[in-house]
Coordinates of N, CA and C and ligand atoms in Angstrom, one line a residue:
M1 N -36.6 16.2 24.0 CA -35.2 15.4 24.7 C -34.6 17.1 25.3
L2 N -34.9 17.8 25.0 CA -34.3 19.4 24.8 C -35.1 20.0 26.5
G3 N -35.3 20.0 27.7 CA -35.7 21.0 28.6 C -35.1 22.5 28.0
R4 N -34.8 22.6 30.1 CA -34.3 24.3 29.9 C -33.2 24.7 29.8
V5 N -33.3 25.4 29.2 CA -32.0 26.2 28.9 C -30.9 26.2 30.8
N6 N -30.7 25.2 31.0 CA -29.9 25.7 32.0 C -28.7 27.4 32.7
H7 N -28.0 26.8 31.6 CA -26.7 28.1 30.9 C -26.5 28.5 29.9
I8 N -25.6 29.7 29.8 CA -24.8 29.7 28.5 C -23.8 30.2 29.2
A9 N -23.3 29.8 28.2 CA -21.4 30.1 29.0 C -20.7 31.0 27.8
I10 N -20.0 32.1 28.5 CA -19.7 33.3 27.4 C -18.1 32.5 28.3
A11 N -17.2 32.5 27.2 CA -16.0 32.7 27.5 C -15.2 33.4 27.4
V12 N -14.4 34.1 28.6 CA -13.8 36.2 28.7 C -12.8 36.0 29.4
P13 N -11.3 36.8 28.4 CA -9.8 36.4 28.7 C -9.7 36.9 30.1
I14 N -9.8 37.8 31.3 CA -10.2 38.3 32.4 C -11.2 38.2 33.0
L15 N -10.8 37.8 34.0 CA -12.5 37.0 34.9 C -13.3 38.1 36.2
N16 N -12.2 38.2 36.3 CA -12.2 39.4 37.1 C -13.1 41.3 36.5
E17 N -12.5 41.9 35.4 CA -13.2 42.4 34.6 C -14.7 41.9 34.1
A18 N -14.4 41.1 33.7 CA -15.8 40.5 33.2 C -17.7 40.5 34.5
A19 N -16.5 39.8 35.3 CA -17.7 40.3 36.9 C -17.6 41.3 37.0
A20 N -17.3 42.4 37.2 CA -17.6 43.8 37.5 C -19.1 43.9 36.2
I21 N -18.0 43.8 35.0 CA -19.0 44.4 34.3 C -20.2 44.2 34.3
Y22 N -20.6 42.6 34.7 CA -21.8 41.6 34.8 C -22.4 42.5 36.3
R23 N -21.5 43.0 37.3 CA -22.1 43.3 38.5 C -22.8 45.1 38.8
D24 N -21.7 45.3 37.5 CA -21.7 47.2 38.5 C -22.5 47.3 37.4
T25 N -22.1 47.7 35.5 CA -22.6 48.1 35.0 C -24.0 47.6 34.7
L26 N -23.9 46.1 34.5 CA -25.6 45.3 34.5 C -25.9 44.7 35.3
G27 N -25.5 45.1 36.9 CA -26.6 45.5 37.9 C -26.7 43.8 38.1
A28 N -25.9 42.6 38.5 CA -26.5 41.5 37.3 C -25.7 41.3 39.5
R29 N -26.8 39.8 39.9 CA -25.9 38.9 41.1 C -24.5 37.9 40.6
I30 N -23.4 37.8 41.4 CA -22.5 37.1 40.4 C -21.8 36.4 42.4
S31 N -21.6 34.8 41.6 CA -21.4 34.6 42.2 C -19.4 35.1 43.6
Q32 N -18.7 33.9 44.2 CA -17.2 33.9 43.9 C -16.7 32.9 42.8
P33 N -15.3 34.0 42.6 CA -14.6 32.7 41.5 C -14.3 31.4 42.2
Q34 N -14.9 30.4 40.9 CA -14.2 28.5 41.8 C -13.5 28.4 40.3
S35 N -12.6 27.5 40.9 CA -11.5 26.7 39.7 C -12.4 26.3 40.0
L36 N -12.1 25.4 39.0 CA -12.1 24.4 38.4 C -11.4 23.1 37.2
P37 N -10.7 22.8 38.2 CA -9.2 22.0 36.9 C -9.8 21.0 36.1
E38 N -10.9 20.6 37.3 CA -10.8 18.7 36.5 C -11.0 19.7 34.3
H39 N -11.7 21.3 34.8 CA -12.8 21.3 32.8 C -11.4 22.4 32.7
G40 N -10.5 22.9 33.3 CA -9.5 23.7 32.8 C -10.1 25.3 32.8
V41 N -11.1 25.8 33.8 CA -11.6 27.1 34.0 C -11.8 27.0 34.7
T42 N -11.5 29.0 35.7 CA -12.7 29.4 36.8 C -12.9 30.2 36.2
V43 N -14.8 29.9 37.1 CA -16.3 30.4 36.6 C -16.8 31.3 37.8
V44 N -17.8 32.6 37.2 CA -18.6 33.3 38.1 C -19.5 33.0 37.8
F45 N -20.1 32.8 37.5 CA -22.4 32.6 37.7 C -22.7 33.4 38.0
V46 N -23.3 34.6 36.9 CA -24.5 35.1 36.6 C -25.9 35.0 37.0
E47 N -26.2 34.7 38.4 CA -27.8 34.5 39.1 C -28.4 36.1 38.1
L48 N -29.4 35.1 37.8 CA -30.3 35.5 36.8 C -32.1 35.1 37.1
E49 N -32.8 35.0 36.8 CA -34.2 35.1 37.5 C -34.9 33.4 36.6
N50 N -33.6 33.4 35.4 CA -35.2 32.9 34.2 C -33.4 31.2 34.6
T51 N -32.6 32.0 34.5 CA -31.8 31.1 33.8 C -29.4 31.6 34.7
K52 N -28.9 30.5 34.3 CA -27.7 31.6 34.3 C -26.7 31.5 33.8
I53 N -25.5 32.3 34.1 CA -24.9 33.0 33.1 C -24.1 32.3 33.5
E54 N -22.3 31.8 32.9 CA -20.9 30.9 33.6 C -19.7 32.0 32.7
L55 N -19.5 33.0 33.6 CA -18.6 33.1 33.2 C -17.1 32.3 33.0
L56 N -16.3 32.1 32.1 CA -15.2 31.2 32.1 C -14.1 32.0 31.1
E57 N -13.1 31.5 32.5 CA -12.2 31.9 32.0 C -10.0 31.0 32.2
P58 N -10.2 30.7 31.3 CA -8.7 29.3 31.2 C -8.6 29.8 32.1
L59 N -7.9 27.9 33.1 CA -6.9 27.9 33.9 C -5.6 28.0 33.5
D60 N -4.7 27.9 32.3 CA -3.7 28.5 31.5 C -4.0 27.3 30.0
D61 N -2.4 27.4 29.4 CA -2.4 27.3 27.4 C -2.9 25.9 27.5
T62 N -3.4 25.3 28.5 CA -4.3 23.7 27.9 C -5.4 23.5 27.8
S63 N -6.2 25.0 28.8 CA -7.6 24.5 28.9 C -8.3 24.8 27.1
P64 N -9.1 23.7 27.3 CA -10.1 23.4 26.0 C -10.7 25.3 26.2
I65 N -10.9 26.4 26.4 CA -11.1 27.3 25.6 C -10.0 28.4 25.0
A66 N -8.6 27.4 25.5 CA -7.7 28.4 25.5 C -8.0 29.3 23.9
A67 N -8.2 27.4 23.4 CA -8.0 27.7 21.4 C -9.1 29.5 21.3
F68 N -9.9 29.1 21.6 CA -11.6 29.7 21.6 C -11.3 31.3 21.5
L69 N -10.1 31.3 23.3 CA -10.2 32.9 23.1 C -9.0 33.1 21.9
E70 N -8.3 32.3 21.9 CA -7.2 33.2 20.5 C -7.5 33.3 19.5
R71 N -9.2 32.8 18.9 CA -9.8 33.0 18.3 C -10.8 34.1 18.3
N72 N -10.9 34.3 19.6 CA -11.6 35.8 19.9 C -11.6 36.2 21.0
P73 N -10.6 37.1 21.1 CA -9.7 37.4 21.7 C -10.6 38.4 23.0
S74 N -11.2 39.5 22.2 CA -11.9 40.2 23.3 C -13.2 39.0 23.5
G75 N -13.8 37.4 24.0 CA -14.2 36.7 24.7 C -15.4 36.5 23.9
G76 N -16.2 34.8 23.9 CA -17.6 35.4 23.2 C -19.0 33.9 23.8
I77 N -19.5 33.9 23.2 CA -20.7 33.0 23.3 C -19.9 31.7 23.4
H78 N -19.7 31.1 24.2 CA -18.4 29.5 24.3 C -19.5 28.2 23.6
H79 N -20.6 28.5 24.7 CA -21.8 27.5 25.3 C -22.9 27.3 25.7
I80 N -24.2 27.1 25.1 CA -25.4 26.8 25.1 C -25.6 25.4 26.0
C81 N -26.3 25.1 27.4 CA -26.6 24.5 28.1 C -27.4 24.1 27.9
Y82 N -28.7 22.7 27.3 CA -30.0 22.8 27.7 C -29.6 21.1 29.0
E83 N -30.8 22.0 29.3 CA -30.8 20.2 30.4 C -31.6 19.2 29.9
T84 N -32.1 18.2 29.9 CA -32.4 17.1 29.8 C -32.4 15.5 30.2
R85 N -34.0 14.6 30.2 CA -34.1 14.0 31.2 C -33.8 12.4 31.6
D86 N -33.0 12.2 30.1 CA -31.8 11.4 30.3 C -31.0 11.4 28.6
I87 N -29.5 11.8 30.0 CA -28.4 11.7 28.9 C -27.8 10.6 28.0
T88 N -28.0 9.0 28.7 CA -27.5 8.6 28.5 C -28.8 7.8 26.8
A89 N -29.7 8.7 27.2 CA -30.5 7.9 26.4 C -30.8 9.5 24.4
A90 N -30.5 9.8 25.2 CA -30.2 11.6 24.1 C -29.1 11.2 23.5
A91 N -28.4 10.5 24.4 CA -27.2 10.0 24.3 C -26.6 9.4 22.3
E92 N -27.9 7.7 22.9 CA -27.8 7.1 21.8 C -28.9 7.5 20.9
K93 N -29.6 8.6 20.5 CA -30.4 9.5 19.8 C -29.3 9.9 19.0
L94 N -28.9 10.4 19.6 CA -28.2 11.8 18.7 C -26.9 11.5 17.9
K95 N -26.6 9.9 18.8 CA -26.1 9.2 18.2 C -25.8 8.6 16.1
A96 N -27.4 7.2 17.1 CA -28.5 7.2 15.6 C -28.6 8.3 13.8
T97 N -28.4 9.5 14.7 CA -29.0 10.3 13.7 C -27.5 10.8 12.5
G98 N -26.4 10.5 13.4 CA -25.1 10.8 12.6 C -24.1 11.7 13.8
A99 N -25.5 12.3 14.5 CA -24.4 13.7 15.6 C -23.1 13.6 16.3
R100 N -21.7 14.0 16.6 CA -21.1 13.8 16.8 C -21.6 14.3 18.2
I101 N -20.7 13.7 19.3 CA -20.7 14.4 20.1 C -19.0 14.1 20.9
L102 N -19.2 15.3 21.4 CA -16.8 15.3 21.6 C -16.8 13.9 22.7
G103 N -15.1 13.8 22.6 CA -14.9 13.3 23.8 C -15.2 11.7 22.8
D104 N -14.7 11.1 23.9 CA -15.2 9.4 23.5 C -16.7 9.3 23.5
G105 N -18.1 10.1 23.8 CA -19.0 10.1 22.9 C -20.1 9.5 24.8
S106 N -18.8 9.3 25.4 CA -20.1 8.6 26.8 C -20.1 9.9 27.7
P107 N -20.9 10.0 28.8 CA -21.3 11.1 29.3 C -20.1 11.8 30.7
K108 N -20.0 12.6 30.4 CA -19.1 13.1 31.5 C -19.5 13.7 32.7
I109 N -18.8 13.8 34.3 CA -20.2 14.8 34.9 C -19.4 15.8 35.0
G110 N -20.1 17.1 34.4 CA -19.9 17.9 34.4 C -19.6 19.5 35.3
A111 N -19.4 20.6 35.1 CA -19.3 21.8 36.7 C -20.4 21.0 37.3
H112 N -21.7 20.7 37.3 CA -23.1 20.3 38.8 C -22.7 19.8 39.2
G113 N -22.0 18.7 39.0 CA -21.6 17.1 39.6 C -22.7 16.5 38.7
N114 N -23.8 17.0 37.2 CA -24.4 16.3 37.4 C -23.7 15.9 35.5
P115 N -24.4 14.3 34.5 CA -23.5 13.9 34.1 C -24.5 15.2 32.9
V116 N -22.6 15.2 31.4 CA -23.2 16.0 30.5 C -22.4 15.7 29.0
I117 N -23.1 16.1 28.2 CA -22.2 15.5 26.5 C -22.0 16.5 25.8
F118 N -20.6 17.0 25.2 CA -21.0 18.3 24.2 C -21.6 17.3 22.5
L119 N -22.0 18.2 22.5 CA -22.0 17.9 20.5 C -21.5 19.0 19.6
H120 N -21.2 18.9 18.4 CA -20.2 19.1 18.2 C -20.8 20.2 17.1
P121 N -19.8 21.3 18.0 CA -20.1 22.9 16.6 C -20.6 22.8 14.9
K122 N -20.8 21.8 14.7 CA -20.6 22.0 13.0 C -22.0 21.0 12.3
D123 N -22.4 20.3 13.5 CA -23.9 19.8 13.4 C -24.5 20.2 13.9
F124 N -24.2 21.5 14.5 CA -25.5 22.6 15.3 C -25.1 23.9 14.8
N125 N -25.2 24.4 13.8 CA -25.5 25.4 13.4 C -24.5 26.3 13.5
G126 N -23.1 25.7 13.6 CA -22.4 25.9 14.7 C -22.4 27.1 16.2
T127 N -22.9 26.4 17.1 CA -22.9 26.6 18.0 C -22.9 25.0 19.1
L128 N -21.7 25.3 20.1 CA -21.5 23.6 21.1 C -22.6 24.4 22.1
I129 N -23.1 22.3 22.1 CA -24.3 22.2 23.3 C -24.1 21.6 24.0
E130 N -24.0 22.1 24.7 CA -24.3 20.9 26.2 C -24.9 20.4 26.2
L131 N -25.1 19.1 26.9 CA -26.3 18.1 27.4 C -26.2 18.4 28.5
E132 N -27.2 18.8 29.7 CA -27.1 18.1 30.7 C -28.2 17.3 32.1
E133 N -28.2 16.4 32.1 CA -28.7 15.2 32.8 C -29.6 16.4 34.0
V134 N -30.8 16.2 34.2 CA -31.5 17.5 35.6 C -32.3 16.2 36.0
Ligands
CO1 CO1 -21.9 23.8 30.6

């Protein structure tokens, strides 16, 4: 079911400060900020050789990551995204094992234009998992 790590997402309170840390302190290549209103976030991609890091800042208080930042005011790892070949098959298999898929359980179009699902962290060792069909 799992392929490569597509990205690791880190929720941050102040996006331009977080981006500057990756660019200036860590010497990484970063993208311009992109607003994704349908996901409630602005994102900067840190482009690495083998994967990417997504720095996520909430667009407003209704953002899905706003509550996470309330619990983790300095930011923190929010989710890990693994690639999968057939998201529908993966979702069916996971549901059959009793794993909980967030939302209505069906794949949604994610930040990169591909279908994604999110799996409940309580079923996966406290880690929010995103599966993305690639
Ligand atoms: Co993601």
